[in-house]
Amino acid sequence: MSRGRPRDVSATTVSLLLLVSVAAVSSSDNVTVFRCCGRGEMLDPTDVHGPCALLPASLPPQDFVPVIFDVNSNQFLNPNEPPPAYWNLVHERPPCRPAATPQDPPRFVSFLNGTLLAQHWPKNLMVDPGLYCLDRAGALLCLPDEPNKTKKCCGPSAEYSEVNGGCENSGRHDAADLPEDITSGFPRCEDDVYILSGRINESHWPVNGAWPAGGQLRTTDGVTLQPREYCLERVLEQTQEPRTWTVFTCAPRHGVDHVTKSYREDIRFTLYPLGLLLSVFFLAVTLVASCMLPSTYHVLHWKCQVNHVGCLLVGDLFLAFVQLSGDSLRGPLCVFTGTIVKKCHCLYHRLSLPK
């Protein structure tokens, strides 16, 4: 399912495409068009899965009126007037499993016969009524199944942000080293759970020829991925040149269940941070007590003890923070925390070596 913006298609393009692809219907034919949300609601622009949210106070309270193009007059209908009487706007979603495409939305326009013209990179789509729903914030539509085409996850002029966990507009269209026969979108996964499983020519290689051959990919484990099972995208935070394409795949079902159980149900992941914080408390008490004995300041054993305790205290504190954060710890903060834990424990073991 993809989201779109209305009315950014030229009248000439609309007319040419419609004359070739769509037969006009008379006003006596009833047309049923789905609306994504009910009265007083709109699609949440911050969530790519298409939930409805209450209208912001800054928007007019009038009910949603779709933008409709009339081929006969070669112009849009008056946006302040309701749709034709033979249009039945029904609050319903299209009957397809969402294929989340968190990207800058493609543009679209609807016609009197209920057909929708949508720009879904790299081509235009004609979508029949019942396979999309309209909203004042955009449109959700069923995308055609193209199992043999390689996908760019976020579409044009967008890249995946690991920090924000979604696609963001990058302001540049980077399609270098991509196969010619390409489309956009994420693979259709259960619960829309994706993982960054590797990179092209580092952990994933094309089965047929050298990159950018596209098509099937072979992993380091010898697994073959079909084009419908992955998509490719740049990661916004990875700026080191030369930039490579990251491979996104569906998260293994057993892996998702394990993570969910580990962090939400398994008592061990509650006891670990509690034990670490308790250790931090007694290490801090030990450090304070040692510093309150001035006669030991110049004793070598005291210096070694303070270094040991200080390293363990800082390392255990950050490790407890990692345990409490779970899988929400990402990006630069994750790298910084992991570096601190590693440095503290390495220093502790180095100090423990006999001189």
mmCIF file of C-alpha atoms in Angstrom:
data_model
loop_
_atom_site.group_PDB
_atom_site.id
_atom_site.type_symbol
_atom_site.label_atom_id
_atom_site.label_comp_id
_atom_site.label_asym_id
_atom_site.label_seq_id
_atom_site.Cartn_x
_atom_site.Cartn_y
_atom_site.Cartn_z
ATOM 1 C CA MET A 1 0.000 0.000 0.000
ATOM 2 C CA SER A 2 1.399 3.383 -0.881
ATOM 3 C CA ARG A 3 0.532 6.901 0.135
ATOM 4 C CA GLY A 4 0.045 9.815 -2.241
ATOM 5 C CA ARG A 5 -0.520 13.525 -2.672
ATOM 6 C CA PRO A 6 -3.375 14.956 -4.699
ATOM 7 C CA ARG A 7 -3.468 17.146 -7.737
ATOM 8 C CA ASP A 8 0.127 17.472 -8.805
ATOM 9 C CA VAL A 9 -0.318 15.980 -12.271
ATOM 10 C CA SER A 10 -0.618 18.218 -15.307
ATOM 11 C CA ALA A 11 -3.935 18.335 -17.178
ATOM 12 C CA THR A 12 -2.212 17.366 -20.437
ATOM 13 C CA THR A 13 -0.674 14.255 -18.875
ATOM 14 C CA VAL A 14 -3.984 13.323 -17.293
ATOM 15 C CA SER A 15 -5.880 13.669 -20.567
ATOM 16 C CA LEU A 16 -3.401 11.685 -22.659
ATOM 17 C CA LEU A 17 -3.136 8.838 -20.183
ATOM 18 C CA LEU A 18 -6.849 8.644 -19.613
ATOM 19 C CA LEU A 19 -7.731 8.672 -23.301
ATOM 20 C CA VAL A 20 -5.388 5.759 -23.859
ATOM 21 C CA SER A 21 -6.128 3.722 -20.727
ATOM 22 C CA VAL A 22 -9.605 4.504 -19.423
ATOM 23 C CA ALA A 23 -13.049 4.643 -20.968
ATOM 24 C CA ALA A 24 -15.252 7.434 -19.687
ATOM 25 C CA VAL A 25 -18.433 6.503 -17.803
ATOM 26 C CA SER A 26 -21.745 8.279 -17.912
ATOM 27 C CA SER A 27 -23.149 10.146 -14.949
ATOM 28 C CA SER A 28 -25.815 7.469 -14.540
ATOM 29 C CA ASP A 29 -23.200 4.872 -13.481
ATOM 30 C CA ASN A 30 -22.652 4.594 -9.773
ATOM 31 C CA VAL A 31 -19.050 4.769 -8.575
ATOM 32 C CA THR A 32 -17.962 3.528 -5.135
ATOM 33 C CA VAL A 33 -14.790 5.164 -3.874
ATOM 34 C CA PHE A 34 -13.206 4.361 -0.517
ATOM 35 C CA ARG A 35 -12.248 7.085 1.922
ATOM 36 C CA CYS A 36 -9.458 6.128 4.321
ATOM 37 C CA CYS A 37 -10.774 7.869 7.433
ATOM 38 C CA GLY A 38 -14.111 8.956 8.873
ATOM 39 C CA ARG A 39 -15.470 12.445 9.454
ATOM 40 C CA GLY A 40 -13.239 14.614 11.592
ATOM 41 C CA GLU A 41 -10.219 12.384 10.886
ATOM 42 C CA MET A 42 -7.296 12.241 8.496
ATOM 43 C CA LEU A 43 -4.346 9.974 7.807
ATOM 44 C CA ASP A 44 -1.533 10.425 10.302
ATOM 45 C CA PRO A 45 1.308 11.863 8.163
ATOM 46 C CA THR A 46 3.938 10.649 10.674
ATOM 47 C CA ASP A 47 2.995 6.967 10.446
ATOM 48 C CA VAL A 48 3.479 5.065 7.177
ATOM 49 C CA HIS A 49 1.122 2.267 8.201
ATOM 50 C CA GLY A 50 -1.887 4.496 7.520
ATOM 51 C CA PRO A 51 -3.692 4.978 10.869
ATOM 52 C CA CYS A 52 -6.254 7.762 11.208
ATOM 53 C CA ALA A 53 -5.846 10.682 13.588
ATOM 54 C CA LEU A 54 -8.107 13.528 14.654
ATOM 55 C CA LEU A 55 -7.999 16.626 12.466
ATOM 56 C CA PRO A 56 -5.548 19.257 13.748
ATOM 57 C CA ALA A 57 -7.136 22.463 14.982
ATOM 58 C CA SER A 58 -5.306 24.370 12.232
ATOM 59 C CA LEU A 59 -7.316 22.640 9.465
ATOM 60 C CA PRO A 60 -10.854 23.690 8.492
ATOM 61 C CA PRO A 61 -13.554 21.437 9.974
ATOM 62 C CA GLN A 62 -15.326 20.889 6.646
ATOM 63 C CA ASP A 63 -15.688 17.284 5.547
ATOM 64 C CA PHE A 64 -13.153 15.850 3.135
ATOM 65 C CA VAL A 65 -13.869 16.488 -0.583
ATOM 66 C CA PRO A 66 -11.691 14.529 -3.065
ATOM 67 C CA VAL A 67 -9.950 16.262 -5.954
ATOM 68 C CA ILE A 68 -11.532 15.045 -9.205
ATOM 69 C CA PHE A 69 -10.468 15.665 -12.795
ATOM 70 C CA ASP A 70 -13.081 15.885 -15.572
ATOM 71 C CA VAL A 71 -11.669 14.706 -18.897
ATOM 72 C CA ASN A 72 -14.530 16.165 -20.957
ATOM 73 C CA SER A 73 -13.955 19.725 -19.727
ATOM 74 C CA ASN A 74 -10.203 19.146 -19.258
ATOM 75 C CA GLN A 75 -10.220 20.689 -15.801
ATOM 76 C CA PHE A 76 -10.635 19.868 -12.112
ATOM 77 C CA LEU A 77 -14.039 20.052 -10.465
ATOM 78 C CA ASN A 78 -14.671 22.840 -7.991
ATOM 79 C CA PRO A 79 -12.881 21.774 -4.778
ATOM 80 C CA ASN A 80 -15.504 23.570 -2.650
ATOM 81 C CA GLU A 81 -18.370 21.487 -4.022
ATOM 82 C CA PRO A 82 -19.218 17.878 -3.084
ATOM 83 C CA PRO A 83 -18.435 15.092 -5.578
ATOM 84 C CA PRO A 84 -21.056 14.107 -8.189
ATOM 85 C CA ALA A 85 -24.223 12.446 -6.913
ATOM 86 C CA TYR A 86 -23.255 9.092 -8.441
ATOM 87 C CA TRP A 87 -20.066 9.021 -6.350
ATOM 88 C CA ASN A 88 -20.506 6.930 -3.192
ATOM 89 C CA LEU A 89 -17.799 7.751 -0.653
ATOM 90 C CA VAL A 90 -17.536 4.774 1.724
ATOM 91 C CA HIS A 91 -15.325 4.656 4.822
ATOM 92 C CA GLU A 92 -13.313 1.540 4.006
ATOM 93 C CA ARG A 93 -9.784 0.404 3.210
ATOM 94 C CA PRO A 94 -8.724 -1.464 0.059
ATOM 95 C CA PRO A 95 -8.612 -5.262 0.428
ATOM 96 C CA CYS A 96 -4.865 -5.754 0.248
ATOM 97 C CA ARG A 97 -2.205 -6.360 2.865
ATOM 98 C CA PRO A 98 -0.288 -3.111 3.371
ATOM 99 C CA ALA A 99 3.112 -2.966 1.723
ATOM 100 C CA ALA A 100 4.584 -0.151 3.794
ATOM 101 C CA THR A 101 6.426 2.412 1.706
ATOM 102 C CA PRO A 102 7.670 5.025 4.193
ATOM 103 C CA GLN A 103 8.737 7.594 1.651
ATOM 104 C CA ASP A 104 7.942 10.994 0.262
ATOM 105 C CA PRO A 105 4.478 10.163 -1.162
ATOM 106 C CA PRO A 106 3.819 9.867 -4.890
ATOM 107 C CA ARG A 107 1.319 12.295 -6.419
ATOM 108 C CA PHE A 108 -2.117 11.287 -7.649
ATOM 109 C CA VAL A 109 -5.375 12.488 -9.158
ATOM 110 C CA SER A 110 -8.817 10.831 -9.334
ATOM 111 C CA PHE A 111 -11.251 10.805 -12.273
ATOM 112 C CA LEU A 112 -15.030 10.917 -12.602
ATOM 113 C CA ASN A 113 -15.193 7.172 -13.257
ATOM 114 C CA GLY A 114 -13.372 6.446 -9.994
ATOM 115 C CA THR A 115 -10.033 5.535 -11.549
ATOM 116 C CA LEU A 116 -6.929 6.900 -9.847
ATOM 117 C CA LEU A 117 -3.756 8.019 -11.624
ATOM 118 C CA ALA A 118 -0.807 7.766 -9.233
ATOM 119 C CA GLN A 119 2.859 8.504 -9.747
ATOM 120 C CA HIS A 120 4.689 5.581 -8.168
ATOM 121 C CA TRP A 121 8.356 5.839 -9.088
ATOM 122 C CA PRO A 122 9.561 5.105 -11.677
ATOM 123 C CA LYS A 123 6.239 5.062 -13.568
ATOM 124 C CA ASN A 124 2.575 6.086 -13.450
ATOM 125 C CA LEU A 125 -0.104 3.667 -12.270
ATOM 126 C CA MET A 126 -3.787 3.466 -13.172
ATOM 127 C CA VAL A 127 -5.642 2.089 -10.115
ATOM 128 C CA ASP A 128 -9.228 0.856 -10.282
ATOM 129 C CA PRO A 129 -11.874 1.773 -7.676
ATOM 130 C CA GLY A 130 -11.781 -0.551 -4.686
ATOM 131 C CA LEU A 131 -7.980 -0.812 -4.797
ATOM 132 C CA TYR A 132 -7.313 2.514 -3.108
ATOM 133 C CA CYS A 133 -8.747 4.940 -0.572
ATOM 134 C CA LEU A 134 -8.601 8.737 -0.536
ATOM 135 C CA ASP A 135 -7.942 11.207 2.235
ATOM 136 C CA ARG A 136 -7.177 14.907 2.562
ATOM 137 C CA ALA A 137 -3.610 13.974 3.600
ATOM 138 C CA GLY A 138 -3.022 11.553 0.745
ATOM 139 C CA ALA A 139 -4.093 8.177 -0.592
ATOM 140 C CA LEU A 140 -3.444 4.540 0.205
ATOM 141 C CA LEU A 141 -3.357 2.223 -2.776
ATOM 142 C CA CYS A 142 -2.677 -1.404 -3.590
ATOM 143 C CA LEU A 143 0.528 -1.675 -5.575
ATOM 144 C CA PRO A 144 0.887 -4.190 -8.404
ATOM 145 C CA ASP A 145 2.825 -7.309 -7.553
ATOM 146 C CA GLU A 146 6.142 -7.187 -9.428
ATOM 147 C CA PRO A 147 8.027 -10.140 -7.906
ATOM 148 C CA ASN A 148 10.881 -10.153 -10.406
ATOM 149 C CA LYS A 149 11.872 -6.496 -10.094
ATOM 150 C CA THR A 150 14.505 -5.180 -7.720
ATOM 151 C CA LYS A 151 13.138 -2.537 -5.347
ATOM 152 C CA LYS A 152 14.628 0.712 -4.070
ATOM 153 C CA CYS A 153 13.060 0.852 -0.600
ATOM 154 C CA CYS A 154 12.360 4.561 -0.248
ATOM 155 C CA GLY A 155 11.807 5.573 -3.851
ATOM 156 C CA PRO A 156 13.374 8.660 -5.446
ATOM 157 C CA SER A 157 15.089 11.452 -3.490
ATOM 158 C CA ALA A 158 14.828 9.580 -0.195
ATOM 159 C CA GLU A 159 17.074 7.460 2.019
ATOM 160 C CA TYR A 160 16.551 5.321 5.108
ATOM 161 C CA SER A 161 17.330 6.958 8.465
ATOM 162 C CA GLU A 162 18.516 4.422 11.020
ATOM 163 C CA VAL A 163 18.075 6.969 13.815
ATOM 164 C CA ASN A 164 14.434 7.737 13.019
ATOM 165 C CA GLY A 165 13.597 4.252 11.788
ATOM 166 C CA GLY A 166 12.086 5.304 8.461
ATOM 167 C CA CYS A 167 12.645 6.945 5.093
ATOM 168 C CA GLU A 168 13.509 10.637 4.893
ATOM 169 C CA ASN A 169 13.782 13.046 1.989
ATOM 170 C CA SER A 170 17.476 13.416 1.191
ATOM 171 C CA GLY A 171 17.065 16.134 -1.441
ATOM 172 C CA ARG A 172 18.963 14.137 -4.056
ATOM 173 C CA HIS A 173 18.080 11.212 -6.261
ATOM 174 C CA ASP A 174 20.813 8.607 -6.032
ATOM 175 C CA ALA A 175 20.203 5.649 -8.317
ATOM 176 C CA ALA A 176 23.829 4.915 -9.173
ATOM 177 C CA ASP A 177 24.704 1.230 -9.611
ATOM 178 C CA LEU A 178 21.056 0.167 -9.513
ATOM 179 C CA PRO A 179 19.570 -2.263 -12.063
ATOM 180 C CA GLU A 180 17.714 -0.663 -14.973
ATOM 181 C CA ASP A 181 14.528 -2.647 -14.338
ATOM 182 C CA ILE A 182 13.698 -1.301 -10.881
ATOM 183 C CA THR A 183 10.676 -0.259 -8.865
ATOM 184 C CA SER A 184 10.166 1.132 -5.363
ATOM 185 C CA GLY A 185 8.817 -0.129 -2.054
ATOM 186 C CA PHE A 186 9.651 -2.483 0.786
ATOM 187 C CA PRO A 187 9.144 -6.247 0.679
ATOM 188 C CA ARG A 188 5.766 -7.400 1.959
ATOM 189 C CA CYS A 189 6.524 -8.604 5.465
ATOM 190 C CA GLU A 190 4.380 -9.801 8.324
ATOM 191 C CA ASP A 191 3.752 -6.837 10.674
ATOM 192 C CA ASP A 192 6.022 -4.706 8.419
ATOM 193 C CA VAL A 193 9.108 -5.687 10.438
ATOM 194 C CA TYR A 194 12.352 -5.220 8.481
ATOM 195 C CA ILE A 195 16.004 -5.712 9.288
ATOM 196 C CA LEU A 196 19.180 -4.329 7.739
ATOM 197 C CA SER A 197 20.644 -7.681 6.766
ATOM 198 C CA GLY A 198 23.836 -6.612 4.986
ATOM 199 C CA ARG A 199 25.374 -4.744 2.076
ATOM 200 C CA ILE A 200 25.851 -5.375 -1.610
ATOM 201 C CA ASN A 201 29.253 -6.935 -2.467
ATOM 202 C CA GLU A 202 30.037 -7.322 1.250
ATOM 203 C CA SER A 203 27.482 -9.844 2.506
ATOM 204 C CA HIS A 204 25.144 -10.138 -0.499
ATOM 205 C CA TRP A 205 26.125 -10.822 -4.107
ATOM 206 C CA PRO A 206 24.051 -11.158 -7.298
ATOM 207 C CA VAL A 207 23.559 -14.739 -8.417
ATOM 208 C CA ASN A 208 23.618 -13.880 -12.119
ATOM 209 C CA GLY A 209 26.670 -11.822 -13.001
ATOM 210 C CA ALA A 210 28.283 -8.859 -11.290
ATOM 211 C CA TRP A 211 26.487 -5.929 -9.708
ATOM 212 C CA PRO A 212 24.319 -4.132 -10.844
ATOM 213 C CA ALA A 213 22.827 -7.321 -12.228
ATOM 214 C CA GLY A 214 19.952 -7.218 -9.716
ATOM 215 C CA GLY A 215 17.589 -10.161 -9.444
ATOM 216 C CA GLN A 216 18.471 -12.949 -7.018
ATOM 217 C CA LEU A 217 21.019 -12.331 -4.268
ATOM 218 C CA ARG A 218 23.256 -14.872 -2.542
ATOM 219 C CA THR A 219 24.193 -14.341 1.114
ATOM 220 C CA THR A 220 27.309 -15.409 3.007
ATOM 221 C CA ASP A 221 25.267 -18.283 4.475
ATOM 222 C CA GLY A 222 24.497 -19.592 1.000
ATOM 223 C CA VAL A 223 20.842 -18.490 1.118
ATOM 224 C CA THR A 224 19.316 -17.207 -2.120
ATOM 225 C CA LEU A 225 17.021 -14.171 -1.853
ATOM 226 C CA GLN A 226 14.369 -13.577 -4.500
ATOM 227 C CA PRO A 227 13.739 -9.956 -5.638
ATOM 228 C CA ARG A 228 10.381 -9.911 -3.790
ATOM 229 C CA GLU A 229 12.191 -10.751 -0.516
ATOM 230 C CA TYR A 230 14.426 -7.680 -0.283
ATOM 231 C CA CYS A 231 14.889 -4.043 -1.224
ATOM 232 C CA LEU A 232 17.939 -1.795 -1.475
ATOM 233 C CA GLU A 233 18.547 1.618 0.034
ATOM 234 C CA ARG A 234 21.218 4.041 1.184
ATOM 235 C CA VAL A 235 21.429 4.642 4.935
ATOM 236 C CA LEU A 236 21.336 8.362 5.686
ATOM 237 C CA GLU A 237 23.829 8.172 8.571
ATOM 238 C CA GLN A 238 26.419 6.248 6.533
ATOM 239 C CA THR A 239 28.312 9.038 4.782
ATOM 240 C CA GLN A 240 31.658 7.332 4.253
ATOM 241 C CA GLU A 241 32.627 7.065 0.591
ATOM 242 C CA PRO A 242 32.206 4.978 -1.419
ATOM 243 C CA ARG A 243 28.629 4.502 -0.271
ATOM 244 C CA THR A 244 27.137 1.050 -0.650
ATOM 245 C CA TRP A 245 23.596 -0.263 -0.969
ATOM 246 C CA THR A 246 22.138 -1.753 2.208
ATOM 247 C CA VAL A 247 19.903 -4.806 1.842
ATOM 248 C CA PHE A 248 16.588 -4.757 3.736
ATOM 249 C CA THR A 249 14.781 -8.047 4.309
ATOM 250 C CA CYS A 250 11.878 -9.273 6.403
ATOM 251 C CA ALA A 251 12.798 -10.088 9.992
ATOM 252 C CA PRO A 252 12.814 -13.843 10.675
ATOM 253 C CA ARG A 253 9.574 -14.771 12.370
ATOM 254 C CA HIS A 254 11.281 -16.755 15.129
ATOM 255 C CA GLY A 255 13.725 -13.906 15.707
ATOM 256 C CA VAL A 256 10.931 -11.372 16.193
ATOM 257 C CA ASP A 257 9.147 -13.675 18.646
ATOM 258 C CA HIS A 258 12.376 -14.196 20.561
ATOM 259 C CA VAL A 259 13.092 -10.471 20.835
ATOM 260 C CA THR A 260 9.505 -9.734 21.876
ATOM 261 C CA LYS A 261 9.594 -12.397 24.572
ATOM 262 C CA SER A 262 13.080 -11.442 25.746
ATOM 263 C CA TYR A 263 12.349 -7.793 26.401
ATOM 264 C CA ARG A 264 8.720 -7.941 27.440
ATOM 265 C CA GLU A 265 8.191 -11.292 29.138
ATOM 266 C CA ASP A 266 11.544 -12.788 30.140
ATOM 267 C CA ILE A 267 12.264 -11.929 33.794
ATOM 268 C CA ARG A 268 16.009 -12.141 33.190
ATOM 269 C CA PHE A 269 15.987 -8.899 31.223
ATOM 270 C CA THR A 270 14.511 -7.192 34.256
ATOM 271 C CA LEU A 271 16.947 -8.750 36.728
ATOM 272 C CA TYR A 272 20.072 -7.986 34.661
ATOM 273 C CA PRO A 273 19.833 -4.163 34.846
ATOM 274 C CA LEU A 274 18.710 -4.318 38.502
ATOM 275 C CA GLY A 275 21.770 -6.402 39.385
ATOM 276 C CA LEU A 276 24.047 -4.048 37.455
ATOM 277 C CA LEU A 277 22.601 -0.960 39.164
ATOM 278 C CA LEU A 278 23.018 -2.632 42.554
ATOM 279 C CA SER A 279 26.640 -3.331 41.657
ATOM 280 C CA VAL A 280 27.085 0.327 40.625
ATOM 281 C CA PHE A 281 25.757 1.462 44.020
ATOM 282 C CA PHE A 282 28.232 -0.633 46.039
ATOM 283 C CA LEU A 283 31.106 0.263 43.713
ATOM 284 C CA ALA A 284 30.295 3.943 44.291
ATOM 285 C CA VAL A 285 30.254 3.355 48.074
ATOM 286 C CA THR A 286 33.628 1.604 47.820
ATOM 287 C CA LEU A 287 35.090 4.464 45.794
ATOM 288 C CA VAL A 288 33.836 7.110 48.237
ATOM 289 C CA ALA A 289 35.088 5.151 51.253
ATOM 290 C CA SER A 290 38.517 4.771 49.660
ATOM 291 C CA CYS A 291 38.760 8.498 48.963
ATOM 292 C CA MET A 292 37.894 9.305 52.604
ATOM 293 C CA LEU A 293 41.117 7.668 53.818
ATOM 294 C CA PRO A 294 43.851 10.267 53.077
ATOM 295 C CA SER A 295 46.609 8.098 54.526
ATOM 296 C CA THR A 296 46.249 5.680 51.628
ATOM 297 C CA TYR A 297 46.459 8.256 48.821
ATOM 298 C CA HIS A 298 50.075 7.424 47.945
ATOM 299 C CA VAL A 299 49.829 3.684 48.336
ATOM 300 C CA LEU A 300 50.140 1.815 45.054
ATOM 301 C CA HIS A 301 47.470 -0.712 46.050
ATOM 302 C CA TRP A 302 45.005 2.142 46.710
ATOM 303 C CA LYS A 303 45.641 3.624 43.255
ATOM 304 C CA CYS A 304 45.070 0.277 41.549
ATOM 305 C CA GLN A 305 41.890 -0.265 43.551
ATOM 306 C CA VAL A 306 40.480 3.159 42.628
ATOM 307 C CA ASN A 307 41.189 2.513 38.928
ATOM 308 C CA HIS A 308 39.573 -0.922 39.110
ATOM 309 C CA VAL A 309 36.488 0.363 40.894
ATOM 310 C CA GLY A 310 36.147 3.412 38.631
ATOM 311 C CA CYS A 311 36.313 1.352 35.430
ATOM 312 C CA LEU A 312 33.800 -1.193 36.706
ATOM 313 C CA LEU A 313 31.446 1.518 37.936
ATOM 314 C CA VAL A 314 31.318 3.391 34.637
ATOM 315 C CA GLY A 315 31.188 0.196 32.555
ATOM 316 C CA ASP A 316 28.383 -1.376 34.613
ATOM 317 C CA LEU A 317 26.415 1.878 34.624
ATOM 318 C CA PHE A 318 26.434 2.106 30.831
ATOM 319 C CA LEU A 319 25.754 -1.622 30.518
ATOM 320 C CA ALA A 320 22.675 -1.213 32.732
ATOM 321 C CA PHE A 321 21.577 1.649 30.472
ATOM 322 C CA VAL A 322 21.913 -0.673 27.444
ATOM 323 C CA GLN A 323 19.827 -3.357 29.149
ATOM 324 C CA LEU A 324 17.090 -0.884 30.112
ATOM 325 C CA SER A 325 16.982 0.663 26.615
ATOM 326 C CA GLY A 326 16.447 -2.680 24.869
ATOM 327 C CA ASP A 327 16.122 -2.465 21.085
ATOM 328 C CA SER A 328 15.224 1.250 21.188
ATOM 329 C CA LEU A 329 18.913 2.210 21.510
ATOM 330 C CA ARG A 330 20.050 3.120 17.987
ATOM 331 C CA GLY A 331 22.321 5.339 15.969
ATOM 332 C CA PRO A 332 25.225 7.379 17.380
ATOM 333 C CA LEU A 333 24.069 6.935 20.993
ATOM 334 C CA CYS A 334 24.227 3.152 20.569
ATOM 335 C CA VAL A 335 27.755 3.375 19.136
ATOM 336 C CA PHE A 336 28.881 5.762 21.905
ATOM 337 C CA THR A 337 27.448 3.565 24.678
ATOM 338 C CA GLY A 338 28.993 0.400 23.260
ATOM 339 C CA THR A 339 32.385 2.116 22.943
ATOM 340 C CA ILE A 340 32.319 3.283 26.569
ATOM 341 C CA VAL A 341 31.400 -0.194 27.861
ATOM 342 C CA LYS A 342 34.134 -1.822 25.783
ATOM 343 C CA LYS A 343 36.828 0.705 26.759
ATOM 344 C CA CYS A 344 36.003 0.490 30.485
ATOM 345 C CA HIS A 345 36.075 -3.293 30.603
ATOM 346 C CA CYS A 346 39.229 -3.503 28.465
ATOM 347 C CA LEU A 347 40.960 -1.042 30.785
ATOM 348 C CA TYR A 348 39.765 -3.022 33.805
ATOM 349 C CA HIS A 349 41.245 -6.257 32.480
ATOM 350 C CA ARG A 350 44.477 -4.485 31.526
ATOM 351 C CA LEU A 351 44.838 -3.174 35.068
ATOM 352 C CA SER A 352 44.175 -6.672 36.404
ATOM 353 C CA LEU A 353 47.186 -8.138 34.584
ATOM 354 C CA PRO A 354 50.208 -8.860 36.813
ATOM 355 C CA LYS A 355 52.985 -6.336 36.462
#
